[in-house]
Short mmCIF file of C-alpha atoms in Angstrom, two decimals:
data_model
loop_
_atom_site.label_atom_id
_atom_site.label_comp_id
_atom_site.label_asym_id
_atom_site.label_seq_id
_atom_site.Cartn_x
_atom_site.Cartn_y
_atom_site.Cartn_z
CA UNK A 1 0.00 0.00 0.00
CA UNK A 2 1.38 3.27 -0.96
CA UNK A 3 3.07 5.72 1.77
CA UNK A 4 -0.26 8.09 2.84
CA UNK A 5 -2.60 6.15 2.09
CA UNK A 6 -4.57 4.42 5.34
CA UNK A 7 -6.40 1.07 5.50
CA UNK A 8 -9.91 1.69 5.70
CA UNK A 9 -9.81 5.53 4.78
CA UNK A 10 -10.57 6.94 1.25
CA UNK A 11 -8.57 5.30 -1.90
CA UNK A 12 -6.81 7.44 -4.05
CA UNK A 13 -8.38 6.86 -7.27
CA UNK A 14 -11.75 7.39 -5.40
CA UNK A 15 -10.45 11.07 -4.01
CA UNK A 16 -8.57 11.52 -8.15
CA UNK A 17 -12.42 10.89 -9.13
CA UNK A 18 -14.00 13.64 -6.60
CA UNK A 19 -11.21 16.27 -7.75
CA UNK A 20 -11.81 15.49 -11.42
CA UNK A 21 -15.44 16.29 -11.32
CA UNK A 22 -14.84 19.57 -9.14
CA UNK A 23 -12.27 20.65 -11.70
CA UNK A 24 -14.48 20.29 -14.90
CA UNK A 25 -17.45 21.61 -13.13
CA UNK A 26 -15.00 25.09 -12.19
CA UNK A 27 -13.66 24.85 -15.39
CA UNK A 28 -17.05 25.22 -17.04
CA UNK A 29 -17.70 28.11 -14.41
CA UNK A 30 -14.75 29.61 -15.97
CA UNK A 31 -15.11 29.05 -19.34
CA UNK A 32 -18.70 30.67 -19.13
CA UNK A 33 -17.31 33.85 -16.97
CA UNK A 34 -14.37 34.45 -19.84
CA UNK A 35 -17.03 34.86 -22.76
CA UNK A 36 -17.97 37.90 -21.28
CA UNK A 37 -15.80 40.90 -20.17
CA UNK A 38 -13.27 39.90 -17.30
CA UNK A 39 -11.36 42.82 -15.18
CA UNK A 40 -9.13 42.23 -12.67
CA UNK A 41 -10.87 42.82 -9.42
CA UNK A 42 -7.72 43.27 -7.01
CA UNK A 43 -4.08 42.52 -6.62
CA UNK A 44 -2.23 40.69 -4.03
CA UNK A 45 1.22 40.89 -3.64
CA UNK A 46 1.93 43.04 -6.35
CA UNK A 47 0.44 45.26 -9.46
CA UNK A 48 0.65 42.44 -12.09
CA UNK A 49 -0.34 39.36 -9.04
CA UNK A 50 -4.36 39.87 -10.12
CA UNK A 51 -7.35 38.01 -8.95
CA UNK A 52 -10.39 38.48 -10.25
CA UNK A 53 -14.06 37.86 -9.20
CA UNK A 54 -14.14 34.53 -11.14
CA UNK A 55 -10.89 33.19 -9.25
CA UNK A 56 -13.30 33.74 -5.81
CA UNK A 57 -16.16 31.94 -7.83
CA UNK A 58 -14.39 29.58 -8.52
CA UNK A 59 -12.53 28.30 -5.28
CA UNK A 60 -16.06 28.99 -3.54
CA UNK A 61 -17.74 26.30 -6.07
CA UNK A 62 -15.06 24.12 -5.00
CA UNK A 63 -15.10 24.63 -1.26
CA UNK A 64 -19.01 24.17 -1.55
CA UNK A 65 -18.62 20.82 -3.56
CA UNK A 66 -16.13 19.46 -1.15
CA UNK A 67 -18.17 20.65 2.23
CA UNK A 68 -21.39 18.89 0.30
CA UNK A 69 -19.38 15.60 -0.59
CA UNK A 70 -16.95 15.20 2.16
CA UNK A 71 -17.71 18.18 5.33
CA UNK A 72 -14.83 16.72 7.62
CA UNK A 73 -12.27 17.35 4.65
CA UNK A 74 -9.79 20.49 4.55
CA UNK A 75 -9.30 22.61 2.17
CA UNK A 76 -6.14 25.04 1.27
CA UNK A 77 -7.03 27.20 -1.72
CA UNK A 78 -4.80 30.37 -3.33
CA UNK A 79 -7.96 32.66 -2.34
CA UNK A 80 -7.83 32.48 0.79
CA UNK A 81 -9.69 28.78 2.15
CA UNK A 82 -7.13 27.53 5.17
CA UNK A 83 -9.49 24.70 7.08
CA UNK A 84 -7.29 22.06 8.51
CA UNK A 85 -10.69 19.51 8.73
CA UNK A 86 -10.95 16.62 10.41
CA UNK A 87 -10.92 13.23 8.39
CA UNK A 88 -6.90 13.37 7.42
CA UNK A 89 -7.70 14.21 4.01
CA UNK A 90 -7.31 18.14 2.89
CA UNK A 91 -7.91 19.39 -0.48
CA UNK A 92 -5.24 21.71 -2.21
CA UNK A 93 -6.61 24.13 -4.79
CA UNK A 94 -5.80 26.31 -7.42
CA UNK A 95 -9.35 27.71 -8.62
CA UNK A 96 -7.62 29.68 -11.77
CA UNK A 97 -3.59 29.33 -12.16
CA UNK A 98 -2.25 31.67 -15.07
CA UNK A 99 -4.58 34.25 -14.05
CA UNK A 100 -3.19 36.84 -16.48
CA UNK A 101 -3.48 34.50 -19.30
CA UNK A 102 -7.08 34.10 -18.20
CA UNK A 103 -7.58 38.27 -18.65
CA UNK A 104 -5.33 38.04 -21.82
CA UNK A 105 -7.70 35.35 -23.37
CA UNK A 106 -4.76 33.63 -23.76
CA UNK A 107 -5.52 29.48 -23.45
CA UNK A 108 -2.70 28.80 -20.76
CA UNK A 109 -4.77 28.53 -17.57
CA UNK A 110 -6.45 25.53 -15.85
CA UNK A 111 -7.81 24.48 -12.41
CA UNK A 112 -5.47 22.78 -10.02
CA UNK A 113 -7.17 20.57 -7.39
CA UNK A 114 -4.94 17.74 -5.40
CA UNK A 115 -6.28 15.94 -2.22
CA UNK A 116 -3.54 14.41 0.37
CA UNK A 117 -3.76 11.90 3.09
CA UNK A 118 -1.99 13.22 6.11
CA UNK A 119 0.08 15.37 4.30
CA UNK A 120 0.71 12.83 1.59
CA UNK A 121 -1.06 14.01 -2.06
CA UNK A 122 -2.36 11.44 -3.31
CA UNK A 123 -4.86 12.81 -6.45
CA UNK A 124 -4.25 15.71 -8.81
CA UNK A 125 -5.80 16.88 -11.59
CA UNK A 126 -4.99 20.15 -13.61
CA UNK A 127 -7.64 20.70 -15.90
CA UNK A 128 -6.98 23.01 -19.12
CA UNK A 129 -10.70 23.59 -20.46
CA UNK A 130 -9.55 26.40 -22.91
CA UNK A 131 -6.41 24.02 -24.36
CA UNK A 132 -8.62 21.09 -24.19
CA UNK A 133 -5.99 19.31 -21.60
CA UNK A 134 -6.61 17.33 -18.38
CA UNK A 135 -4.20 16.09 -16.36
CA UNK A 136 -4.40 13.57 -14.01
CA UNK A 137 -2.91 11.13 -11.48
CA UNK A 138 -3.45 9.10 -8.17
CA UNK A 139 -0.52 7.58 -6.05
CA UNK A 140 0.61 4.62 -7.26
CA UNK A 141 -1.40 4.52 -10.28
CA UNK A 142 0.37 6.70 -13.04
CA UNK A 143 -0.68 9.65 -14.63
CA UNK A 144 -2.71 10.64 -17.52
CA UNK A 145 -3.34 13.54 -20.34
CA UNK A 146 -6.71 13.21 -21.45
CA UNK A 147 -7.00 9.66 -20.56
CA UNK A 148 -3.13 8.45 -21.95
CA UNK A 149 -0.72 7.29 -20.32
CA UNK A 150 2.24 9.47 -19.66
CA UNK A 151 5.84 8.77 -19.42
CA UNK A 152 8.65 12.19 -19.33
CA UNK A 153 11.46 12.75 -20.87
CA UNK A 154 14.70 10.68 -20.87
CA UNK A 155 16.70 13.30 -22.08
CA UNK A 156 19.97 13.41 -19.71
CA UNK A 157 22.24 16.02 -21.63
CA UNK A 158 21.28 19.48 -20.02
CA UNK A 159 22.47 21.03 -23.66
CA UNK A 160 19.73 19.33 -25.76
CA UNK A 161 16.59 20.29 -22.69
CA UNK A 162 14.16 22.62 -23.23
CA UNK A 163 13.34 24.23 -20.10
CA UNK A 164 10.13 25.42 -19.00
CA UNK A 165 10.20 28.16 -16.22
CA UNK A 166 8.24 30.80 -14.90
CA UNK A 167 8.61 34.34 -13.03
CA UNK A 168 7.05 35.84 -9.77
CA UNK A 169 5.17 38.94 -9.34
CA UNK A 170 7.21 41.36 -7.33
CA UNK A 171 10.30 43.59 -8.85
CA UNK A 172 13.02 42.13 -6.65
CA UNK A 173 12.33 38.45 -7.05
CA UNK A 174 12.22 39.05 -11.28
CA UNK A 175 14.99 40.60 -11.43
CA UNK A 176 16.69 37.64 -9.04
CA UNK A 177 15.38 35.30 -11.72
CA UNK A 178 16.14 36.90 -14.76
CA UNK A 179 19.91 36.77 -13.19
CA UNK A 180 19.63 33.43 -12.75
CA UNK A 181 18.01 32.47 -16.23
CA UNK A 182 21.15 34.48 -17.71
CA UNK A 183 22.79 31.58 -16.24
CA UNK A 184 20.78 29.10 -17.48
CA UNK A 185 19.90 29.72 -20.84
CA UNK A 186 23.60 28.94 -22.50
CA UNK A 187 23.26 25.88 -21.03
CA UNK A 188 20.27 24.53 -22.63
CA UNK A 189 18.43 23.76 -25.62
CA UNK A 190 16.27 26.82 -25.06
CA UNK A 191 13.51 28.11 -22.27
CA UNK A 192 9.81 28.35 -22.54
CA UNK A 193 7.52 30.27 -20.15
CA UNK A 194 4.07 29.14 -20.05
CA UNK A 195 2.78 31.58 -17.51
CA UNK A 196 0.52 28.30 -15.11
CA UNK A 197 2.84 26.33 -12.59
CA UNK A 198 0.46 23.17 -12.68
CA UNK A 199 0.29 23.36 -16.66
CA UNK A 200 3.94 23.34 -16.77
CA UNK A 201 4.42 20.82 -14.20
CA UNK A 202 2.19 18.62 -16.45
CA UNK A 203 3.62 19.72 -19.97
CA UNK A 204 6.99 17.80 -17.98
CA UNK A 205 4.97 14.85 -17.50
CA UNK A 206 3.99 14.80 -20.90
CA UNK A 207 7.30 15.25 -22.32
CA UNK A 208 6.36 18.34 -23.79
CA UNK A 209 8.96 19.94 -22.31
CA UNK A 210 12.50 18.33 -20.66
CA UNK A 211 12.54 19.90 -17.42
CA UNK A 212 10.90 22.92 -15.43
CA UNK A 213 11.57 24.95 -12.46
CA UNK A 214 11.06 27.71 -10.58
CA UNK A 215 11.07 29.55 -7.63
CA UNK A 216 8.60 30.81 -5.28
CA UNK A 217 5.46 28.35 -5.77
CA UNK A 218 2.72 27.82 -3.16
CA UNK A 219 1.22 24.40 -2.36
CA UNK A 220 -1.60 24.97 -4.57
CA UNK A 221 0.61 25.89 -7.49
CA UNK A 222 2.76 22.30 -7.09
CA UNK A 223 0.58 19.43 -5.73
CA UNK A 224 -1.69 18.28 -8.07
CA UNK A 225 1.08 19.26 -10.95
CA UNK A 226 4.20 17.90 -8.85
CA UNK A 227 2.29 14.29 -8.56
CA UNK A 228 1.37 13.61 -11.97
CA UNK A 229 5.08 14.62 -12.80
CA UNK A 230 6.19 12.36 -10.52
CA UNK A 231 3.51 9.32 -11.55
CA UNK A 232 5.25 9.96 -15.05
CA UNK A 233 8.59 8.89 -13.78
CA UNK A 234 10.64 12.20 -13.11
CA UNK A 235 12.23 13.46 -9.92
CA UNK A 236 10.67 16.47 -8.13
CA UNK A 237 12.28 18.24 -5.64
CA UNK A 238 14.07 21.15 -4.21
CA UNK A 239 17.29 22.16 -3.22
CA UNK A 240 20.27 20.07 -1.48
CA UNK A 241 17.52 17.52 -0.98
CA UNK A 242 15.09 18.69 0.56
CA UNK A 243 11.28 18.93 -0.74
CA UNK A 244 9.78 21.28 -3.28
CA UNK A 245 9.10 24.44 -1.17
CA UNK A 246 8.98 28.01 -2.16
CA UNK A 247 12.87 28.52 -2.22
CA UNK A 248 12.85 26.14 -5.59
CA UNK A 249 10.77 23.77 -7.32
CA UNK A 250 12.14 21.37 -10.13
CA UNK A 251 10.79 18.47 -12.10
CA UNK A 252 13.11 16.44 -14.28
CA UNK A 253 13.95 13.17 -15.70
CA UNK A 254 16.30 11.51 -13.18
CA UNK A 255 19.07 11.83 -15.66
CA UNK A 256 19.00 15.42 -15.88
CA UNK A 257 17.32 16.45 -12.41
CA UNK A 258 21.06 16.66 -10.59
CA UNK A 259 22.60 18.64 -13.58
CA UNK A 260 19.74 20.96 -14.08
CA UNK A 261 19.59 21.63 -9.59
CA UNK A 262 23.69 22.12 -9.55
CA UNK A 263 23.45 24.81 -12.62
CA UNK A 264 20.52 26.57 -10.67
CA UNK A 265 22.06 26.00 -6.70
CA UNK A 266 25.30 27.63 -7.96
CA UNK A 267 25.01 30.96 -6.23
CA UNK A 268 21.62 31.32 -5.36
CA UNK A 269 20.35 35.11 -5.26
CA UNK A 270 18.76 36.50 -2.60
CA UNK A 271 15.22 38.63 -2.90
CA UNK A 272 12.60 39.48 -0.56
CA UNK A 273 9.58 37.73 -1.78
#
């Protein structure tokens, strides 16, 4: 039996089934909102960090799903939900990731919705309505884009890897990046920047892309994403070891994860977000 997951308590495929059905049913929510006119409502930790009124809708569908379907569940969602429940299991949720894609009708945004077992995720899906692209993946099981099987890369030669990334919102921690991708980019095949953690997380799983990282992800940006990368056979982790956390995030096959995490450990900058 897989690490997390308890004898007697919920089984992962039946929590992957719950979180699939909450994600189409907010994706439809969002799909419906966008073919009107969407403004961004507020910011949050910076001018270009938006929300909007349909992120809010969106994680409140969600919350009122889950409190309908299982009320001693937790939830942790970007907009705010923090309820630590009471059955072991808490739900992790991104109701719109690539929010300025979203405003930019651009198709790069999905909802992110993994559920763990005592701290263990154990279900993700990211669903892409716009792209027409669901991912998905329980513990143990694999993952899946729209139903197939997924295995990553097995590229190993940092040189020939195209490298997904992605920037944060405030001035100091861009500029920290951009100093670091000045690093990076002679070293690779070339970098993409898909503007939705959980899409590129899954584009990895896919093979779509060789690698990812970046710095300064939340739970809800990583868990459903970081599990179907890992179901597909790469390594995710952090730095020196330790697990993704908002100091760095990387997915990558094994044979390219330690090259890829010494080029971006080498002289870490510093910033204040």
């Amino acid at each position: 039996m897989p690490d997390g997951v308890t004898p007697g308590g919920p089984r992962p495929l039946e929590l992957l089934a719950l979180a699939l059905a909450l994600a189409q049913e907010a994706g439809d929510l969002l799909l419906r909102g966008r073919a009107g006119t969407v403004a961004a409502e507020s910011t949050k930790s910076s001018p270009t960090d938006v929300v909007t009124a349909l992120d809010r809708a969106s994680e409140e569908l969600v919350g009122r799903r889950l409190r309908e379907a299982r009320p001693g569940d937790g939830l942790l969602g970007e907009e705010g939900a923090d309820d630590v429940g009471t059955s072991g299991v808490r739900w992790i949720v991104d109701p719109l990731d690539g929010t300025v894609n979203f405003l930019y009708s651009l198709p790069n945004w999905a909802v992110s919705i993994a559920a763990e077992i005592d701290g263990t995720v154990v279900a993700g899906v990211v669903h892409a309505p716009a792209m027409g692209v669901t991912y998905t993946a329980a513990l143990g099981e694999g993952s899946a884009r729209n139903g197939a099987a997924l295995a990553g890369s097995t590229v190993t030669d940092l040189s020939r890897a195209l490298v997904a990334t992605g920037f944060g919102y405030t001035v100091e921690r861009r500029a920290s990046q951009v100093t670091v991708l000045t690093r990076v980019l002679p070293r690779v095949r070339d970098i993409r920047r898909m503007g939705a953690a959980s899409l590129d997380l899954g584009a990895a799983a896919a093979g779509l892309v060789d690698a990812y990282y970046e710095r300064g992800l939340h739970p809800w940006d990583h868990a459903a994403g970081g599990l179907i990368a890992t179901e597909a056979g790469l390594r995710v982790g952090g730095l020196h070891g330790r697990p993704v956390s908002n100091d760095l995030t990387i997915a990558a096959p094994p044979g390219l994860f330690d090259a890829l995490h010494d080029l971006l450990a080498a002289d870490p900058p510093a910033d204040s977000d």
